[in-house]
Structures are given as C-alpha cells and as structure tokens.
C-alpha cells in the first residue's frame, strides 16, 4: 500500500552553509528518513515504524522516539498519516520525548491528521411513542460526556425553561410544583445562570455581568430542590467585610447574590428534549437520545461523543514541535460533578468544600488560601507544563470541551503560530497561571512565549465567560498578529490580582513585565456577556512604563457587550496603549482609571494612552499619572491610518487560515438572552447575536411570537439588526400574552430557536415620554466632534430605543445600536462622532431620547471646532 505523508519540516540552511552534492544530499535524506517514525491508523504496532511499515498508535510512535532521541544529529520527524487516530488514553510525553543537541522532535501531520478523544455512536433506532426522537446504546467506555457532534457540528444538550417557578433557600429552591421530582435522573439536571447586563425583561443572573455559572442538582424531592455541594455555596455565598458595607472579601462580583440565584434555564434532562438538534445521555440506562434536525440521516451520519479529558499531556518536554494536526473531541467533566462551575472570571472557578470562604482569600480572612485570587483554572485538552522550545503550528483546535491549549507552569521560549481555535467550550489559549505571583526561581516562570498569527473565532461554546487568549503572571510574552472575531466575551485577557483596590489596598505584587499585545485584529466580540473588552488587563504589569504591558497597533471594533475596547481594570499599573485604532465600542474606547494604593499619594495607576485613533475624543491631559497625549479623533473608520489597518491581524503568509473551517454549515448556536416589551398591537425584541455560525455569516434572524393560539413572525437582516439591535413584530392582539424566540439563518440553513423570552402583553401605555439626556458635551477636533451624553433619568413608559442628534448646520443624525438600549438601565454614557464640521466654527448640538412612545425633550450644548 502506498501511503502519502504530510510535508516534512523545512530545514533552513544558515548563511555560509556548504552545498552538498546531489548524491550526498540524497544519502543524507535517506539516512534521516530511516531514523524518522511513521504512523498510520492502518499500521501495526508490531511494525518497525518505517515509511512502508508504519506503526498504528501514537504511544508506540512515542516509544520509538524515546529510543532514538538521545542520539539526534538532525531533527527527528514523527510522520502522522492523514486520518483519525482514536485515542483511548492521552498521549503523555515527558523529558524522554524531547529533542536535543540543537535538534527537534517534530510531530508532523498532514493537515487532515486528527487526534480524536471520542467514540462514535451507532445503532440508532426510533423511540416508540416519541415521533422524531432516536436512541442508540451508549458506546463502551462512555460513562459521561458534555458534548455530542453530528457530522462535525456541536449539537445542543437538551435544555429549556424551568417548568416551575422557584424560590431560593439556603440549600437550593422550593418549587411551585413537584414536576422535577418526577423527571428521570434529577441529579443529572444542571441549572445555568447567564449573566450579562439586565435589559428590558431580561434579568441578570450569575455572579457578575461577565460570568455564567452552572450547578447540578443533588436531589428533587417533592417541591424541595437541593443543589449539589460545594457548587451551590461557592456560587451563592461570600465573606463580607464587616466595616465595608456591601463589599465581599474576594472583591470580584456582587456581595449580595440574591438575584444571582435565579436559574436562567435548565439543561441535561430527558424531559427537555423538544427541539431538533438536542440530545441527552441517560447515564443510568446507558442510552443516547437525539432529536435530528431536518435532513439529518442518522444511518449515515458521523455521530461523535468525546470521552477523554486530555488529548496531549506533556510535562517537561523541550525542543518539540506539533505541526499540521487537528486536536478534536475531548471533554471536561468537572462541571458535571458536585463541583459544578462556580465561575469567578475568565473561566477561573471557586472550588472545594468551603471554597467560598477560603480559596484565594489569603491575607483577607483567617485560613484564607494563598496567594490572593489563586482560583482554579479550567484545564485544557492539550497541555504543556514546564516545556521549553515547544511549538504548535499549522494546526486546528476544535470540538473541545475544556480550554484548548495550556502553556503553563514554567513553560518558556515556545510559540503558538498559524493555528485555528474554534468550537471550544472555554478559553482558547491559556498562557501562564495565577498561582505564583512572585517566585524566587526561574523554573516556575512562564516567559518568552509567542502567540502569533492565529485565527480564534466562534468560541466559547459552553462556558461563555471564556476568553480566546488568557495570559496570567508572565514575562516577555508576545500576543501579536492574531485575528479574533465572533466571540462571546472578551478577546484577550491579561494579568490578575488587582481587585484589592476596591477596598483601597494595593494590587498584588507580581513578576509580570515585558508583555506585548500588538497588531491584532479584534472585532465582533462580547456578543453574549458584558463588562469586558477587546484587550482586558488588570493588576500590575511591570515595574515602570518602560517594562510594563505594551498594547500597540491593534485594530479593535464592533463590540456588542457593554465594556471597553482596551479595558484597564482594577489595579492595572504601567500599561502603555499606543497607536491603536478603536471604534464602535459600547461605552468607552479605553477605560478605566483607578487609584494607585501602593502609597498614600492618591495618584492613579500609571498609564500612558498615546497616539491612538478613537471616537472617545478626550483631550491631552495628565490625570494624576494617567497620561493622554496625541490621540486623534476618528471621524470615520475609513480615515484610520491605512498602514495600521493593513498591518493588524494575520500576516500575509497566514491569511489562508480565514478559509479554514472546522465542520458544519448552518449556524451552530442559537441567539441568546432574548428580551421583549410590548405596546399596542406589537412587540419589540432584542437579543444577543449568534457568534458560532460555521461556514457562512448570519444573513438574517427570524423572530417568532407565540400567544393566544396564534404565531406571528418577522425577519430582520443581520445588517439591520447590527445597526439598531432590535426588531418589531406587528399584528398582535392586545391583551394576549406572547413569548418570543429567535433563530439565526445563513446561506446553508437555520439555527435552532433561542430559549423563549419572558411573556409580554400588548396593550395601551400611558403616553409618558422619556426625560432629557444628561451630561451632554462635545469634544471637538478641527472637523469633527465626539458627542457624549448620559441616558435620561426618566425613561418614560417604554425603554429607550435610540437617540436623535441635531446639529446647528441643519443635520439630523439618528443614533441606534445595542449601546443605545443597554446604557439606559445601566446608566452608562453614550458616544458618537459627528463629522463634516468646519474648522474654527461654533456649533450647537441637541440630543433627545427616542422610545416606542415618541421623542422626548432634548439636551442642548455647544462647542467650537479647532482651527485647521
């Protein structure tokens, strides 16, 4: 049998290298090939691992490498043939599997080489009495999983609204009926608490706008629902400072978690299987159930469920490269255990019995675990600890159930280059950790790691507070030339331990310095949760502005959730923000300012904001150490410097990654957080957009209102929804309660519908108009002005939908968008740029709020543009 292998690693000859004769080169190549290891899914572990007699498993290939690695005179390549390598255990590597003598061990795939930690599900049969529902025996070795994929598409674990109302108790809930007690396997049910900002009739659950905790049930007995411990207490209890009202000791998230105890929806119950594309694993009966989507034929479909929690677990390796591989089908089962998922931020969780009272609280409570804020990082399905000179390139991380890739615990001088990260449950790449803010030994320091020219998109898919790139306490790391788009929360998160400034104490001292975030292209981010940013940093980033974090040359635009483009959060000290292009961000392009409590001077955390192109319009100033200078008002995104825009994102050699997809066609995730309100004869709906849309962008949304035995639908294009952030459904009957679902559509099909919004009833309103917007001002340049205002304190009898700016030159400018909707209940400021102004000219501006009832009175303010 002739096997076609992937391209071998390129060997670059240094200047002055002697050219060998053709014969000697051929001989050397043959000698190198004889030392290489060949692996094929059709091989045999009794074979010698040659090109013509490959071995079958990665473990056997590793053992052959161990025999040859000590004697390397050139790179040793493990050639992995195209196809699926099904792993029954992780590929575990250690120092014995390393390169040496200046040479590498290269695990080289073909691009179609898949490391698969799952099993296939077959033998599907219709379920009697349940039209459309199919069942199959759980494969051997499948005890639990949190994901199921059909033909490479992640399907939705059965979910839906609670069928009862609940009242929180000390140990769980009292339900309005005993419905859940009669469901099969109540202990497998999971309550999900989606946060984000409150908006219309969408309430904010969870532990803060940036989180989405999950807790399983321990029991349902009659109307008593007991939640699993320690998840319940870790998600609902906090130690409070006795002398600081309303402030919890861990300082992250609200002290009063009463509102956060309301479950947004339930997941993982057979009784919730009611929507095509949903599935359920009955662990007690060892049966998998699935409700196929239209056009799916389970007789021919590839149905995969992940079993392994690790695909690669490498500890202490050095001089090793992984190239041309697909890391797929792994899960993470801790959230299904009584630990649950008590998220604190960026996928970090509070864990362990009594964790809420001690974990990461260090000097703040007796018995507090040190260091402060050392919470539990979610594990990655591919992990390297204490590695050196490790490379991941030209690979795909997809269909994963934890984080994607860990480079942690002393990993150094390594790189992640030219990879795709998508369809991952949590964080994408995790570099470093937060367990050792300060260390006396270099062995524990994560440093000189480069994450460059990667495409990260369509994540996180399950733990929605996850972030594509997370960097902890690290030294001289570079995050550069990545494209990050269509993600549920922040795009890049750095630093830790800055929260003590909330109680007027200094941020945690740490070893971080010399880190750079440069030339990335970030857009369509924070599409589900709020209070994040394109580039989010907290804590001390260095010892001075010279070696503090450098955020330069990034292009960041089209933020949906309320937050900042570049977010300097608690204790963020010595960050330089220079030469970035920032626009269409909800609330602020750059923010915010915090007091530096390392001394008693009450200055602000030293920060330099210089030479950016933005809509914020702030003038040059030194605000007690926060220096703004040379920033340019961006009147139109098209006016941004062409060189900066062209340089941001993937470099030319890597732009082919943008067409490299990981399964599926129709949108893979429903819209979320649907909110509504009603007026006579119609209702208004808003939602968070779909960010996992597979191979084609969302073209439109279908809004369906159901009530009183009738169904009304409306369609809005994705472009129009992006512009105004709501849709209208007319032709409704006053006095009838309607619920709304929303589905996303692209060129290939339609997503499953969203969870329903709370019901609303059309009918007469009182006719009250909104009040006057407050705090209006204009910050002009020579030809444009940044217009700033706050929402009216009195909204009227419907929410604010938009604003209207009038200019004394006769123009009327409507202001729409998600920020127009969400800044009213959160009392955050609005910003828009008015361009085409004349230099050295006085202008009058007015701003009025617009609701479904009408346009309210306007705020008026003036400004004079600068001379040309």
mmCIF file of N, CA, C and O in Angstrom, residues 4-10 77-80 106-111 323-324 394:
data_model
loop_
_atom_site.group_PDB
_atom_site.id
_atom_site.type_symbol
_atom_site.label_atom_id
_atom_site.label_comp_id
_atom_site.label_asym_id
_atom_site.label_seq_id
_atom_site.Cartn_x
_atom_site.Cartn_y
_atom_site.Cartn_z
ATOM 1 N N UNK A 4 0.660 8.340 1.436
ATOM 2 C CA UNK A 4 1.098 9.705 1.165
ATOM 3 C C UNK A 4 1.260 10.438 2.494
ATOM 4 O O UNK A 4 0.306 10.577 3.241
ATOM 5 N N UNK A 5 2.444 10.879 2.778
ATOM 6 C CA UNK A 5 2.721 11.522 4.060
ATOM 7 C C UNK A 5 2.675 13.028 3.908
ATOM 8 O O UNK A 5 2.876 13.584 2.830
ATOM 9 N N UNK A 6 2.424 13.728 5.028
ATOM 10 C CA UNK A 6 2.461 15.182 5.039
ATOM 11 C C UNK A 6 3.874 15.677 4.803
ATOM 12 O O UNK A 6 4.864 14.950 4.954
ATOM 13 N N UNK A 7 3.967 16.938 4.412
ATOM 14 C CA UNK A 7 5.274 17.521 4.129
ATOM 15 C C UNK A 7 6.143 17.520 5.365
ATOM 16 O O UNK A 7 5.706 17.834 6.457
ATOM 17 N N UNK A 8 7.399 17.131 5.186
ATOM 18 C CA UNK A 8 8.341 17.143 6.312
ATOM 19 C C UNK A 8 8.680 18.581 6.661
ATOM 20 O O UNK A 8 8.487 19.507 5.876
ATOM 21 N N UNK A 9 9.208 18.769 7.872
ATOM 22 C CA UNK A 9 9.575 20.111 8.319
ATOM 23 C C UNK A 9 10.659 20.680 7.419
ATOM 24 O O UNK A 9 11.560 19.983 6.954
ATOM 25 N N UNK A 10 10.570 21.968 7.143
ATOM 26 C CA UNK A 10 11.572 22.642 6.323
ATOM 27 C C UNK A 10 12.830 22.889 7.142
ATOM 28 O O UNK A 10 12.769 23.344 8.270
ATOM 29 N N UNK A 77 11.494 13.404 12.807
ATOM 30 C CA UNK A 77 10.095 13.674 12.488
ATOM 31 C C UNK A 77 9.252 12.424 12.687
ATOM 32 O O UNK A 77 9.598 11.347 12.207
ATOM 33 N N UNK A 78 8.153 12.610 13.407
ATOM 34 C CA UNK A 78 7.132 11.574 13.503
ATOM 35 C C UNK A 78 6.081 11.922 12.459
ATOM 36 O O UNK A 78 5.333 12.890 12.609
ATOM 37 N N UNK A 79 6.023 11.168 11.380
ATOM 38 C CA UNK A 79 5.111 11.442 10.268
ATOM 39 C C UNK A 79 3.768 10.777 10.565
ATOM 40 O O UNK A 79 3.672 9.550 10.615
ATOM 41 N N UNK A 80 2.745 11.595 10.740
ATOM 42 C CA UNK A 80 1.408 11.071 11.014
ATOM 43 C C UNK A 80 0.577 11.145 9.742
ATOM 44 O O UNK A 80 0.378 12.230 9.172
ATOM 45 N N UNK A 106 9.673 16.418 15.854
ATOM 46 C CA UNK A 106 8.547 17.078 15.182
ATOM 47 C C UNK A 106 7.437 16.063 14.957
ATOM 48 O O UNK A 106 7.639 15.051 14.253
ATOM 49 N N UNK A 107 6.287 16.306 15.566
ATOM 50 C CA UNK A 107 5.087 15.502 15.302
ATOM 51 C C UNK A 107 4.365 16.168 14.150
ATOM 52 O O UNK A 107 3.685 17.182 14.321
ATOM 53 N N UNK A 108 4.542 15.616 12.953
ATOM 54 C CA UNK A 108 4.115 16.255 11.717
ATOM 55 C C UNK A 108 2.896 15.556 11.141
ATOM 56 O O UNK A 108 2.948 14.388 10.741
ATOM 57 N N UNK A 109 1.761 16.269 11.117
ATOM 58 C CA UNK A 109 0.567 15.759 10.463
ATOM 59 C C UNK A 109 0.426 16.293 9.067
ATOM 60 O O UNK A 109 1.266 17.066 8.580
ATOM 61 N N UNK A 110 -0.642 15.894 8.424
ATOM 62 C CA UNK A 110 -0.873 16.280 7.036
ATOM 63 C C UNK A 110 -1.836 17.448 6.908
ATOM 64 O O UNK A 110 -2.100 17.918 5.808
ATOM 65 N N UNK A 111 -2.373 17.936 8.032
ATOM 66 C CA UNK A 111 -3.486 18.874 7.997
ATOM 67 C C UNK A 111 -4.813 18.156 8.119
ATOM 68 O O UNK A 111 -5.805 18.716 8.577
ATOM 69 N N UNK A 323 2.846 19.945 14.419
ATOM 70 C CA UNK A 323 2.511 20.665 13.191
ATOM 71 C C UNK A 323 1.480 19.898 12.382
ATOM 72 O O UNK A 323 1.533 18.673 12.299
ATOM 73 N N UNK A 324 0.563 20.627 11.785
ATOM 74 C CA UNK A 324 -0.367 20.026 10.835
ATOM 75 C C UNK A 324 -1.334 19.038 11.452
ATOM 76 O O UNK A 324 -1.744 18.081 10.788
ATOM 77 N N UNK A 394 0.297 25.438 12.433
ATOM 78 C CA UNK A 394 -0.449 24.876 11.300
ATOM 79 C C UNK A 394 -1.444 23.812 11.762
ATOM 80 O O UNK A 394 -1.653 22.813 11.087
#
